[in-house]
Coordinates of C-alpha atoms in Angstrom, one line a residue:
Chain A
M1 CA -104.8 -9.0 -152.1
R2 CA -101.3 -7.6 -152.8
V3 CA -99.9 -4.8 -154.8
T4 CA -96.3 -5.2 -155.8
C5 CA -93.8 -2.8 -157.4
K6 CA -90.4 -4.2 -158.6
E7 CA -87.7 -1.9 -159.7
A8 CA -90.5 0.3 -160.9
H9 CA -89.5 3.4 -163.1
F10 CA -91.5 6.1 -164.5
Q11 CA -90.6 8.9 -166.5
Y12 CA -92.9 11.2 -168.8
P13 CA -91.9 11.4 -172.3
A14 CA -91.1 15.3 -172.1
S15 CA -89.5 15.2 -169.0
S16 CA -85.7 15.0 -168.5
A17 CA -86.0 13.3 -165.0
P18 CA -87.9 10.3 -163.7
V19 CA -90.8 10.8 -161.3
F20 CA -89.6 7.8 -159.3
E21 CA -87.1 4.9 -160.2
R22 CA -86.0 1.6 -158.7
L23 CA -89.3 1.5 -156.6
N24 CA -89.8 -1.8 -154.8
L25 CA -92.8 -1.9 -152.8
D26 CA -95.5 -4.3 -151.3
I27 CA -98.9 -3.3 -150.2
C28 CA -101.0 -5.9 -148.4
A29 CA -104.8 -6.5 -147.9
G30 CA -106.0 -4.3 -145.1
E31 CA -103.1 -1.8 -145.2
T32 CA -103.9 1.9 -145.6
V33 CA -101.0 3.9 -147.2
A34 CA -100.6 7.6 -147.5
L35 CA -98.5 9.2 -150.1
V36 CA -97.2 12.5 -148.7
G37 CA -94.8 15.0 -150.4
P38 CA -94.8 18.5 -151.8
S39 CA -96.7 19.7 -154.7
G40 CA -95.6 18.3 -158.0
S41 CA -93.4 15.5 -156.4
G42 CA -95.1 12.8 -158.4
K43 CA -97.9 11.6 -155.9
T44 CA -100.6 11.5 -158.3
T45 CA -98.4 9.9 -160.9
L46 CA -97.5 7.1 -158.5
L47 CA -101.3 6.9 -157.6
S48 CA -101.9 6.4 -161.3
V49 CA -99.2 3.9 -161.7
L50 CA -100.7 1.9 -159.0
G51 CA -104.1 2.2 -160.5
G52 CA -102.9 1.1 -163.8
L53 CA -103.7 4.4 -165.6
L54 CA -100.3 4.9 -166.5
S55 CA -97.8 2.2 -167.4
V56 CA -94.4 2.2 -165.7
T57 CA -91.3 2.8 -168.1
G58 CA -89.3 0.3 -166.4
G59 CA -89.8 -2.5 -163.9
S60 CA -93.4 -3.8 -163.0
V61 CA -96.4 -3.0 -161.1
T62 CA -98.8 -6.0 -160.4
A63 CA -101.7 -7.0 -158.3
S64 CA -102.5 -10.5 -157.1
R65 CA -105.2 -12.3 -155.1
N66 CA -104.4 -15.5 -153.4
G67 CA -101.3 -15.5 -155.4
R68 CA -103.1 -15.1 -158.8
P69 CA -102.3 -12.0 -160.8
I70 CA -105.3 -9.8 -161.5
P71 CA -105.7 -6.8 -163.6
L72 CA -104.9 -3.5 -161.8
A73 CA -107.1 -1.2 -164.0
T74 CA -110.4 -3.0 -163.1
S75 CA -109.6 -3.8 -159.5
C76 CA -109.3 -0.1 -158.3
G77 CA -111.9 2.2 -157.1
W78 CA -111.0 5.8 -157.4
I79 CA -111.5 8.9 -155.4
T80 CA -110.3 11.6 -157.8
Q81 CA -108.8 15.0 -156.9
T82 CA -111.1 16.8 -159.3
T83 CA -114.8 16.5 -158.4
N84 CA -115.8 14.3 -161.4
A85 CA -119.3 13.6 -161.4
L86 CA -122.2 13.4 -164.1
G87 CA -123.6 16.8 -163.6
S88 CA -127.3 16.1 -164.9
R89 CA -127.5 12.9 -162.7
T90 CA -128.3 13.0 -159.1
A91 CA -125.9 12.4 -156.2
L92 CA -127.4 9.0 -155.7
D93 CA -127.2 8.0 -159.4
N94 CA -123.5 9.1 -159.3
A95 CA -122.7 7.1 -156.3
A96 CA -124.6 4.1 -157.6
L97 CA -122.5 3.9 -160.6
G98 CA -119.7 2.7 -158.6
A99 CA -121.6 -0.6 -157.5
Y100 CA -123.7 -0.9 -160.7
F101 CA -120.5 -1.5 -162.9
A102 CA -118.4 -3.5 -160.3
G103 CA -119.9 -6.8 -161.2
A104 CA -122.1 -8.4 -163.8
G105 CA -124.9 -9.3 -161.2
N106 CA -125.3 -5.8 -159.8
T107 CA -128.7 -4.4 -160.6
W108 CA -129.5 -0.7 -160.9
L109 CA -131.8 -1.0 -157.9
N110 CA -129.3 -2.8 -155.7
A111 CA -126.5 -0.4 -156.7
R112 CA -129.0 2.3 -155.4
S113 CA -129.7 0.7 -152.2
D114 CA -125.8 0.5 -151.4
A115 CA -125.3 4.0 -152.6
I116 CA -128.1 5.3 -150.2
V117 CA -126.4 3.5 -147.3
A118 CA -123.1 4.9 -148.2
L119 CA -124.2 8.5 -148.7
R120 CA -126.1 8.5 -145.5
R121 CA -123.1 7.4 -143.7
L122 CA -121.0 10.3 -145.3
G123 CA -123.6 12.8 -144.1
L124 CA -125.4 13.3 -147.6
G125 CA -128.7 11.8 -146.6
S126 CA -130.6 14.9 -147.5
R127 CA -129.1 15.4 -150.8
L128 CA -129.6 11.9 -152.4
H129 CA -131.6 13.5 -155.2
S130 CA -129.9 16.7 -155.8
R131 CA -128.1 16.9 -159.2
S132 CA -124.6 17.0 -159.0
N133 CA -124.0 20.4 -160.7
T134 CA -126.0 21.7 -157.6
L135 CA -123.7 20.1 -155.1
S136 CA -120.7 21.9 -153.4
G137 CA -117.2 20.7 -154.0
G138 CA -117.2 19.1 -150.5
E139 CA -120.5 17.1 -151.3
L140 CA -119.1 16.3 -154.7
Q141 CA -116.1 14.8 -153.1
R142 CA -118.1 12.7 -150.6
V143 CA -120.3 11.4 -153.6
S144 CA -116.8 10.4 -155.2
I145 CA -115.8 8.6 -151.9
A146 CA -119.4 6.8 -151.8
R147 CA -118.9 5.9 -155.5
A148 CA -115.6 4.1 -154.7
L149 CA -116.7 2.5 -151.4
V150 CA -119.7 0.9 -153.0
S151 CA -117.6 -0.4 -155.8
Q152 CA -116.4 -3.2 -153.7
K153 CA -113.0 -3.0 -155.5
P154 CA -110.3 -4.4 -153.5
I155 CA -108.1 -1.5 -153.9
I156 CA -109.4 2.0 -153.4
L157 CA -107.0 5.1 -154.7
A158 CA -107.8 8.5 -153.3
D159 CA -106.3 11.6 -154.6
E160 CA -106.6 14.3 -152.0
P161 CA -110.0 12.9 -150.9
T162 CA -110.4 15.7 -148.1
G163 CA -109.0 18.6 -150.0
Q164 CA -112.3 20.3 -149.8
L165 CA -113.6 19.2 -146.6
D166 CA -113.6 20.9 -143.2
Q167 CA -111.9 19.0 -140.2
E168 CA -115.2 17.6 -138.8
T169 CA -116.3 16.2 -142.0
T170 CA -112.5 15.0 -142.9
D171 CA -112.7 13.0 -139.6
R172 CA -116.2 11.3 -140.5
V173 CA -115.1 10.6 -143.9
M174 CA -112.0 8.9 -142.9
R175 CA -113.7 7.1 -140.0
E176 CA -116.1 5.6 -142.8
I177 CA -113.4 4.9 -145.1
A178 CA -111.6 3.0 -142.5
E179 CA -114.6 1.1 -141.4
S180 CA -115.6 0.2 -145.1
L181 CA -112.1 -1.1 -145.9
S182 CA -111.4 -2.9 -142.8
E183 CA -114.7 -4.9 -143.2
A184 CA -113.3 -6.2 -146.7
S185 CA -109.7 -6.1 -146.1
R186 CA -109.4 -3.6 -148.9
I187 CA -106.3 -1.8 -149.8
L188 CA -106.3 2.1 -149.3
V189 CA -103.5 4.3 -151.1
V190 CA -104.1 8.0 -150.4
A191 CA -102.2 10.9 -151.9
T192 CA -102.6 13.8 -149.4
H193 CA -101.3 17.1 -148.0
D194 CA -103.2 16.6 -144.8
E195 CA -101.0 15.0 -142.0
E196 CA -104.2 14.3 -140.0
V197 CA -105.2 11.9 -142.8
A198 CA -101.6 10.6 -143.3
A199 CA -101.6 10.0 -139.5
K200 CA -104.7 7.7 -139.7
C201 CA -103.0 5.4 -142.2
S202 CA -100.9 2.5 -141.3
R203 CA -98.1 3.4 -143.5
V204 CA -96.7 6.7 -145.1
L205 CA -94.7 6.8 -148.2
R206 CA -92.8 10.2 -148.7
V207 CA -92.6 11.1 -152.6
S208 CA -89.7 13.5 -153.2
M209 CA -87.0 14.3 -155.7
G210 CA -87.6 11.1 -157.6
M211 CA -87.5 9.1 -154.6
V212 CA -89.9 7.2 -152.7
S213 CA -89.3 6.4 -149.2
D214 CA -91.2 4.3 -146.6
I215 CA -91.4 6.1 -143.4
G216 CA -93.9 3.9 -141.5
P217 CA -96.9 5.2 -139.5
L218 CA -96.7 8.6 -138.3
R219 CA -98.3 7.7 -135.1
Chain B
M1 CA -126.9 -4.0 -171.6
K2 CA -125.7 -2.1 -168.7
V3 CA -124.0 0.3 -170.8
V4 CA -127.0 1.1 -173.0
R5 CA -129.3 1.5 -169.9
E6 CA -126.8 3.8 -168.3
A7 CA -126.5 5.7 -171.8
L8 CA -130.4 6.1 -172.0
R9 CA -130.5 7.4 -168.3
N10 CA -128.0 10.0 -169.4
V11 CA -130.1 11.1 -172.2
V12 CA -133.1 11.3 -169.9
S13 CA -131.3 13.3 -167.3
R14 CA -130.2 15.7 -169.9
G15 CA -133.5 16.3 -171.0
W16 CA -134.4 19.3 -168.6
Q17 CA -131.1 20.9 -169.9
T18 CA -131.8 20.7 -173.3
V19 CA -135.2 22.0 -172.6
L20 CA -134.0 24.8 -170.6
L21 CA -131.3 25.8 -173.3
S22 CA -133.9 25.5 -176.0
A23 CA -136.1 28.1 -174.0
V24 CA -133.2 30.4 -173.6
L25 CA -132.3 30.3 -177.3
T26 CA -136.0 30.7 -178.3
G27 CA -136.1 33.8 -176.0
V28 CA -132.8 35.3 -177.6
L29 CA -134.2 34.8 -181.1
L30 CA -137.8 35.9 -180.4
V31 CA -137.0 39.2 -178.7
P32 CA -136.2 41.0 -182.1
Q33 CA -139.1 39.4 -183.7
I34 CA -141.7 40.7 -181.1
W35 CA -140.1 43.9 -181.2
T36 CA -140.6 44.2 -184.9
V37 CA -144.0 43.0 -184.8
T38 CA -145.4 45.1 -182.1
D39 CA -143.5 48.2 -182.4
L40 CA -143.7 49.2 -186.2
N41 CA -143.5 53.0 -185.9
Q42 CA -140.5 52.7 -183.6
A43 CA -138.8 50.5 -186.0
L44 CA -139.4 53.2 -188.6
A45 CA -138.0 55.9 -186.8
T46 CA -135.1 54.2 -185.7
E47 CA -134.1 52.0 -188.8
N48 CA -133.2 54.9 -190.9
R49 CA -130.2 53.1 -192.2
L50 CA -132.4 50.3 -193.5
Q51 CA -135.0 52.5 -194.8
S52 CA -132.3 54.5 -197.2
A53 CA -130.5 51.3 -198.1
G54 CA -133.6 49.6 -199.7
G55 CA -136.9 50.1 -198.2
Y56 CA -139.5 47.9 -196.7
V57 CA -141.9 45.2 -197.7
F58 CA -145.1 45.3 -195.6
A59 CA -146.4 41.9 -194.9
L60 CA -150.2 42.0 -194.9
S61 CA -152.3 39.5 -193.2
S62 CA -155.9 38.6 -192.4
D63 CA -156.8 36.2 -189.7
G64 CA -158.5 34.0 -192.2
G65 CA -155.6 34.1 -194.6
I66 CA -155.5 35.7 -198.1
E67 CA -156.7 33.0 -200.6
P68 CA -155.7 32.6 -204.1
D69 CA -157.4 34.8 -206.4
E70 CA -158.6 37.0 -203.5
C71 CA -158.8 40.8 -204.1
L72 CA -157.3 43.0 -201.4
L73 CA -158.5 46.5 -201.1
L74 CA -156.3 49.2 -199.3
R75 CA -157.5 52.6 -198.2
T76 CA -155.3 55.3 -196.6
S77 CA -156.5 58.3 -194.6
S78 CA -155.4 60.5 -197.8
G79 CA -157.8 58.6 -199.9
V80 CA -155.3 56.8 -201.9
S81 CA -156.2 53.4 -202.6
A82 CA -155.4 50.4 -204.7
S83 CA -156.3 46.9 -205.4
G84 CA -155.4 44.0 -207.6
V85 CA -155.8 40.4 -207.7
L86 CA -153.5 37.6 -208.7
S87 CA -154.3 34.2 -209.9
N88 CA -152.5 31.1 -211.0
R89 CA -153.3 32.0 -214.7
Q90 CA -150.5 32.9 -217.1
E91 CA -151.8 36.4 -217.2
I92 CA -151.3 39.5 -215.1
V93 CA -154.0 42.0 -214.6
N94 CA -152.8 45.2 -212.9
L95 CA -155.3 47.4 -211.7
Q96 CA -154.5 51.0 -210.8
A97 CA -156.7 52.7 -208.3
S98 CA -157.7 56.4 -208.0
P99 CA -157.6 59.0 -208.7
A100 CA -156.9 58.0 -212.1
T101 CA -158.0 54.3 -212.5
S102 CA -156.7 52.3 -215.4
Y103 CA -156.2 48.6 -215.9
R104 CA -153.9 46.5 -218.0
L105 CA -153.8 42.9 -218.8
W106 CA -150.3 41.4 -219.1
S107 CA -149.6 38.2 -220.7
Y108 CA -146.8 36.3 -219.1
Q109 CA -144.8 33.9 -221.6
G110 CA -142.0 32.2 -219.7
D111 CA -140.1 35.1 -217.8
V112 CA -141.2 37.9 -220.2
P113 CA -144.7 39.8 -219.7
S114 CA -146.1 41.5 -222.6
L115 CA -148.8 44.0 -222.4
V116 CA -152.0 42.8 -224.1
F117 CA -154.7 45.2 -223.2
E118 CA -154.7 48.6 -221.4
S119 CA -157.5 51.0 -220.8
F120 CA -157.4 54.5 -219.6
E121 CA -161.0 55.3 -218.7
S122 CA -160.5 57.8 -216.1
P123 CA -162.1 57.4 -213.9
V124 CA -163.9 54.1 -214.2
R125 CA -167.5 54.7 -213.9
A126 CA -169.8 53.0 -211.6
Q127 CA -170.8 49.6 -212.7
T128 CA -168.7 49.9 -215.7
E129 CA -168.4 46.3 -217.0
V130 CA -165.1 45.3 -218.6
L131 CA -164.6 42.1 -220.0
I132 CA -161.2 40.7 -220.7
N133 CA -160.7 37.7 -223.0
G134 CA -164.5 37.3 -222.8
A135 CA -164.6 36.1 -219.3
T136 CA -165.8 38.0 -216.3
A137 CA -164.6 37.0 -212.9
D138 CA -164.6 38.7 -209.3
E139 CA -165.7 42.2 -208.7
L140 CA -163.3 44.6 -207.7
A141 CA -164.2 47.5 -205.6
I142 CA -161.9 50.2 -206.4
E143 CA -163.3 53.2 -204.8
D144 CA -166.7 54.1 -203.3
G145 CA -169.1 54.2 -206.4
H146 CA -166.9 52.5 -208.7
S147 CA -166.6 48.9 -209.7
L148 CA -164.9 47.1 -212.1
Y149 CA -165.4 43.6 -213.7
T150 CA -162.4 41.8 -215.1
T151 CA -160.9 38.4 -215.2
A152 CA -159.2 37.5 -212.1
A153 CA -156.1 36.8 -214.0
V154 CA -152.7 37.0 -212.9
L155 CA -150.0 34.8 -211.8
R156 CA -147.5 34.6 -209.2
V157 CA -145.5 37.4 -210.6
Q158 CA -146.2 40.8 -211.6
V159 CA -144.1 43.3 -213.4
E160 CA -145.0 47.0 -213.7
R161 CA -142.8 49.9 -214.4
S162 CA -139.5 49.6 -212.8
A163 CA -140.9 47.8 -209.8
V164 CA -140.3 44.2 -210.2
R165 CA -141.3 41.1 -209.4
V166 CA -141.2 38.3 -207.2
S167 CA -141.2 35.5 -206.4
E168 CA -141.8 32.1 -204.9
L169 CA -144.3 29.8 -204.0
G170 CA -146.6 31.4 -201.4
R171 CA -145.4 35.0 -201.9
A172 CA -146.1 37.7 -204.2
L173 CA -145.4 41.4 -204.5
L174 CA -147.0 44.2 -206.3
S175 CA -146.0 47.8 -206.6
P176 CA -148.0 49.1 -209.3
T177 CA -148.0 52.7 -208.1
P178 CA -145.5 54.8 -206.5
W179 CA -147.5 54.8 -203.3
L180 CA -149.2 51.5 -202.7
G181 CA -149.5 48.1 -204.1
V182 CA -151.4 45.0 -203.6
G183 CA -150.7 41.4 -203.9
S184 CA -151.8 38.0 -203.3
A185 CA -150.5 34.7 -203.5
A186 CA -151.0 31.4 -205.1
V187 CA -151.6 29.7 -201.8
P188 CA -153.2 31.2 -198.5
A189 CA -150.6 33.4 -197.4
D190 CA -149.6 36.8 -196.5
C191 CA -149.6 39.4 -199.1
Y192 CA -146.6 41.4 -199.5
V193 CA -146.6 45.1 -200.6
E194 CA -143.5 47.1 -201.3
A195 CA -143.8 51.1 -200.6
E196 CA -141.4 54.0 -200.8
P197 CA -140.2 55.5 -197.5
E198 CA -142.4 58.5 -197.7
H199 CA -145.5 56.4 -197.8
Y200 CA -144.6 54.1 -194.8
A201 CA -146.8 55.9 -192.4
L202 CA -149.9 55.8 -194.8
L203 CA -149.5 52.1 -195.4
I204 CA -149.1 51.2 -191.7
N205 CA -152.3 53.2 -190.9
A206 CA -154.2 52.1 -194.0
S207 CA -157.3 49.9 -193.6
G208 CA -157.4 46.9 -195.5
S209 CA -160.0 44.4 -196.4
L210 CA -160.7 41.4 -198.4
L211 CA -163.3 41.9 -201.3
S212 CA -164.9 38.4 -200.4
S213 CA -164.8 39.1 -196.7
V214 CA -165.1 42.8 -195.8
D215 CA -165.5 41.7 -192.2
D216 CA -162.2 40.0 -192.2
P217 CA -159.7 43.0 -191.8
V218 CA -156.4 43.0 -193.1
F219 CA -153.6 44.2 -191.1
V220 CA -149.8 44.9 -191.4
R221 CA -148.5 42.0 -189.7
E222 CA -144.9 42.9 -189.9
I223 CA -142.3 44.8 -192.0
I224 CA -139.3 43.3 -193.4
T225 CA -136.4 44.7 -195.4
R226 CA -136.4 44.3 -199.1
D227 CA -133.2 42.4 -199.1
A228 CA -134.7 39.9 -196.4
F229 CA -137.7 39.6 -198.5
T230 CA -136.0 38.6 -201.6
E231 CA -134.3 35.8 -199.9
S232 CA -136.1 32.5 -199.6
P233 CA -138.8 32.3 -196.9
W234 CA -136.4 30.4 -194.7
R235 CA -133.7 32.8 -194.8
A236 CA -136.2 35.6 -194.3
V237 CA -137.4 34.2 -191.1
Q238 CA -133.7 34.1 -190.1
G239 CA -133.1 37.5 -191.2
R240 CA -135.7 39.0 -189.0
S241 CA -133.7 38.3 -186.3
S242 CA -131.5 41.2 -185.5
R243 CA -127.8 41.0 -186.0
R244 CA -127.2 41.5 -182.3
S245 CA -129.6 38.6 -181.4
S246 CA -128.0 36.3 -183.8
E247 CA -124.6 37.2 -182.1
V248 CA -126.0 36.5 -178.7
A249 CA -127.3 33.3 -179.9
A250 CA -124.1 32.1 -181.6
G251 CA -122.3 33.2 -178.6
L252 CA -124.5 31.0 -176.5
V253 CA -124.2 28.0 -178.7
V254 CA -120.4 28.2 -178.9
G255 CA -120.2 28.6 -175.1
V256 CA -122.5 25.7 -174.6
A257 CA -120.5 23.7 -176.9
V258 CA -117.2 24.4 -175.3
I259 CA -118.9 23.5 -171.8
L260 CA -120.3 20.3 -173.5
L261 CA -117.0 19.3 -174.8
R262 CA -115.5 19.8 -171.3
L263 CA -118.2 17.8 -169.4
R264 CA -118.1 15.1 -171.9
Y265 CA -114.4 14.8 -171.6
A266 CA -114.6 14.3 -168.0
E267 CA -117.5 12.1 -168.2
I268 CA -115.5 9.6 -170.4
G269 CA -112.7 9.7 -167.9
L270 CA -115.2 9.0 -165.2
Y271 CA -116.7 6.0 -167.0
R272 CA -113.1 4.7 -167.7
I273 CA -112.2 4.5 -163.9
L274 CA -115.6 3.1 -163.2
G275 CA -114.3 0.0 -165.2
L276 CA -116.0 0.6 -168.5
G277 CA -112.7 0.8 -170.3
R278 CA -112.4 2.7 -173.6
A279 CA -114.9 0.7 -175.5
G280 CA -117.5 0.9 -172.8
S281 CA -117.1 4.5 -172.4
T282 CA -117.1 4.9 -176.2
L283 CA -120.3 2.9 -176.5
V284 CA -122.2 5.2 -174.0
Q285 CA -121.1 8.3 -176.2
W286 CA -122.2 6.7 -179.3
I287 CA -125.6 6.0 -178.0
E288 CA -126.2 9.5 -176.7
L289 CA -124.7 10.7 -180.0
V290 CA -127.4 8.7 -182.0
S291 CA -130.2 9.6 -179.5
M292 CA -129.4 13.2 -179.7
L293 CA -128.9 13.3 -183.5
T294 CA -132.3 11.5 -183.9
L295 CA -134.1 14.1 -181.4
G296 CA -132.3 16.9 -183.4
L297 CA -133.5 15.5 -186.8
I298 CA -137.1 15.2 -185.4
F299 CA -137.1 18.8 -184.4
S300 CA -135.5 19.9 -187.7
A301 CA -138.1 17.9 -189.7
S302 CA -140.8 19.5 -187.6
T303 CA -139.5 22.9 -188.3
T304 CA -139.4 22.3 -191.9
A305 CA -142.8 20.8 -191.9
M306 CA -144.2 23.8 -190.3
F307 CA -142.6 26.0 -192.9
V308 CA -144.1 23.9 -195.7
W309 CA -147.5 23.9 -193.9
D310 CA -147.5 27.6 -193.3
P311 CA -144.5 29.8 -194.2
H312 CA -146.0 32.8 -192.6
L313 CA -147.3 32.1 -189.0
D314 CA -148.9 34.4 -186.4
T315 CA -146.9 35.2 -183.1
S316 CA -147.9 31.8 -181.5
G317 CA -146.9 30.0 -184.5
T318 CA -143.6 32.0 -184.6
I319 CA -142.7 31.0 -181.0
L320 CA -143.4 27.4 -181.7
R321 CA -141.4 27.3 -184.9
L322 CA -138.4 29.3 -183.1
G323 CA -138.8 26.6 -180.2
L324 CA -138.4 23.8 -182.6
M325 CA -135.5 25.4 -184.2
A326 CA -134.0 26.0 -181.0
G327 CA -134.7 22.2 -180.0
A328 CA -133.0 21.0 -183.0
T329 CA -130.0 23.4 -182.5
T330 CA -129.8 22.1 -178.9
H331 CA -129.9 18.4 -179.7
L332 CA -127.6 18.7 -182.9
L333 CA -125.2 20.7 -180.8
A334 CA -125.0 17.9 -178.3
A335 CA -124.6 15.5 -181.1
G336 CA -121.8 17.6 -182.5
A337 CA -120.2 17.8 -179.0
T338 CA -120.1 14.1 -178.8
L339 CA -118.9 13.5 -182.4
A340 CA -116.1 16.0 -181.6
I341 CA -115.1 14.1 -178.5
F342 CA -114.8 11.0 -180.7
L343 CA -112.3 12.8 -182.8
L344 CA -110.4 14.2 -179.8
M345 CA -110.6 11.0 -177.7
P346 CA -107.8 9.0 -178.9
R347 CA -105.5 11.7 -177.7
G348 CA -106.8 11.8 -174.2
S349 CA -105.3 9.4 -171.6
T350 CA -107.7 8.4 -168.7
L351 CA -105.6 10.8 -166.3
S352 CA -105.8 13.7 -168.7
L353 CA -109.6 13.1 -169.0
L354 CA -110.0 13.5 -165.4
K355 CA -108.2 16.6 -164.9
D356 CA -109.9 19.8 -164.3
R357 CA -109.9 21.9 -167.5

């Protein structure tokens, strides 16, 4: 599994300056990459480009497995910055959706079983059947993480996944994410302001002033 | 198939929300109705503006309903009484009550009534038999000791003096005297009596009965403004809710619509990043739209059916009807929000759909 950016360039139509330009990047299976930088520097935009939600305005961004190209948009599991969930559905339902739509053979029952395991590992065992609109921001964020992890997508893109979590929960969540990803050699790209989270990644990219610089691991 | 199942799971999971919202809407609409029904005197004391603007029409009911051709007798503490009878014939009999009883037969040709017979025997003697058009019919007890035989002959509308009128199927209005009036309807229904403001208290405290069943008391079920009465039955029911209640309900509906739009927007974004893509997430919304629309139409049809079945309901019937109306509103609102999403969705990229708004 590999994600490759070649001379990638992105600029919003209404903007006079590019968010990034001439970006060359290779992310391989099993890598965990942190995107750091000040607010408004373009971390979420880069994440969206990597996930196929935005198209580059120059160059290319591709994903491949065993040398064969695969579509980016359907290869990514998302942990969104905003706490997106179906409010009328339970935490379990919301988490199970990730696995349910991940493959044609996944039944609703199997998806729920996977989701139960993931939610319990993330500390939400007692909230499985609570409706999403009764969950706190931190709980919703963990539901979103569980949804992405059970999706079995080869690339996980996380936008501030621990923004609403305390330090103890952050450590637990990051540990679970790391374990889950290493089992399947998946790629994690995480946009974060949290240096502790960045320090747990194998590689850190700093996004600033239209430039993306690879500064290696923090520790 | 997965998409269809997912959409149906969504519809089911939203059930409690629509029930809750329907209950709140029902409550908002019901409060002024309960207030109107249970506190007539307060209504009269406080609604001076309405009184001076056009007066009230009093809706009289009996538990068994007021049948066609029924005679309704009202007595007040001052001894004033009046009675009359309406039928489906193309004639009008207007019977004025004590102290000087007279009776008139009106023929009704098209929209033009014409007086064909008038009597000024004052007062009517006990057991006086009056034949009109050679036919006798119901007995009308006008006052103690007096009785009058006449054809029960009127139709849906009566005209007398300057007071007009009415009406539509299922409603009738009589105001043959300045103080009280009597009416009935072409189908079992309430009887509507219009009174001048100075006689409101008299009418509220009047004792009423049906000639055919003196044990079946007639009571003032509610009062409605004359303007509301002259509207269609459907609009009259709506008009009974106070303006404030309507404003609250409208505000609630608009607020819910905005929230629904916001939620639906985010949901589409969520489905897209789950891998359903534009077509799949659109299909989910379509299925929900059709489901909500169907439920909304069922509620609407039930509300209409209740109206056709019985335009004038008791309190529990009113609550049920309002509940159905609220159910229809809620589901059609949800369908409308989904429809709006279809119009707005082409503008939204997945990224913008996922942002907090």
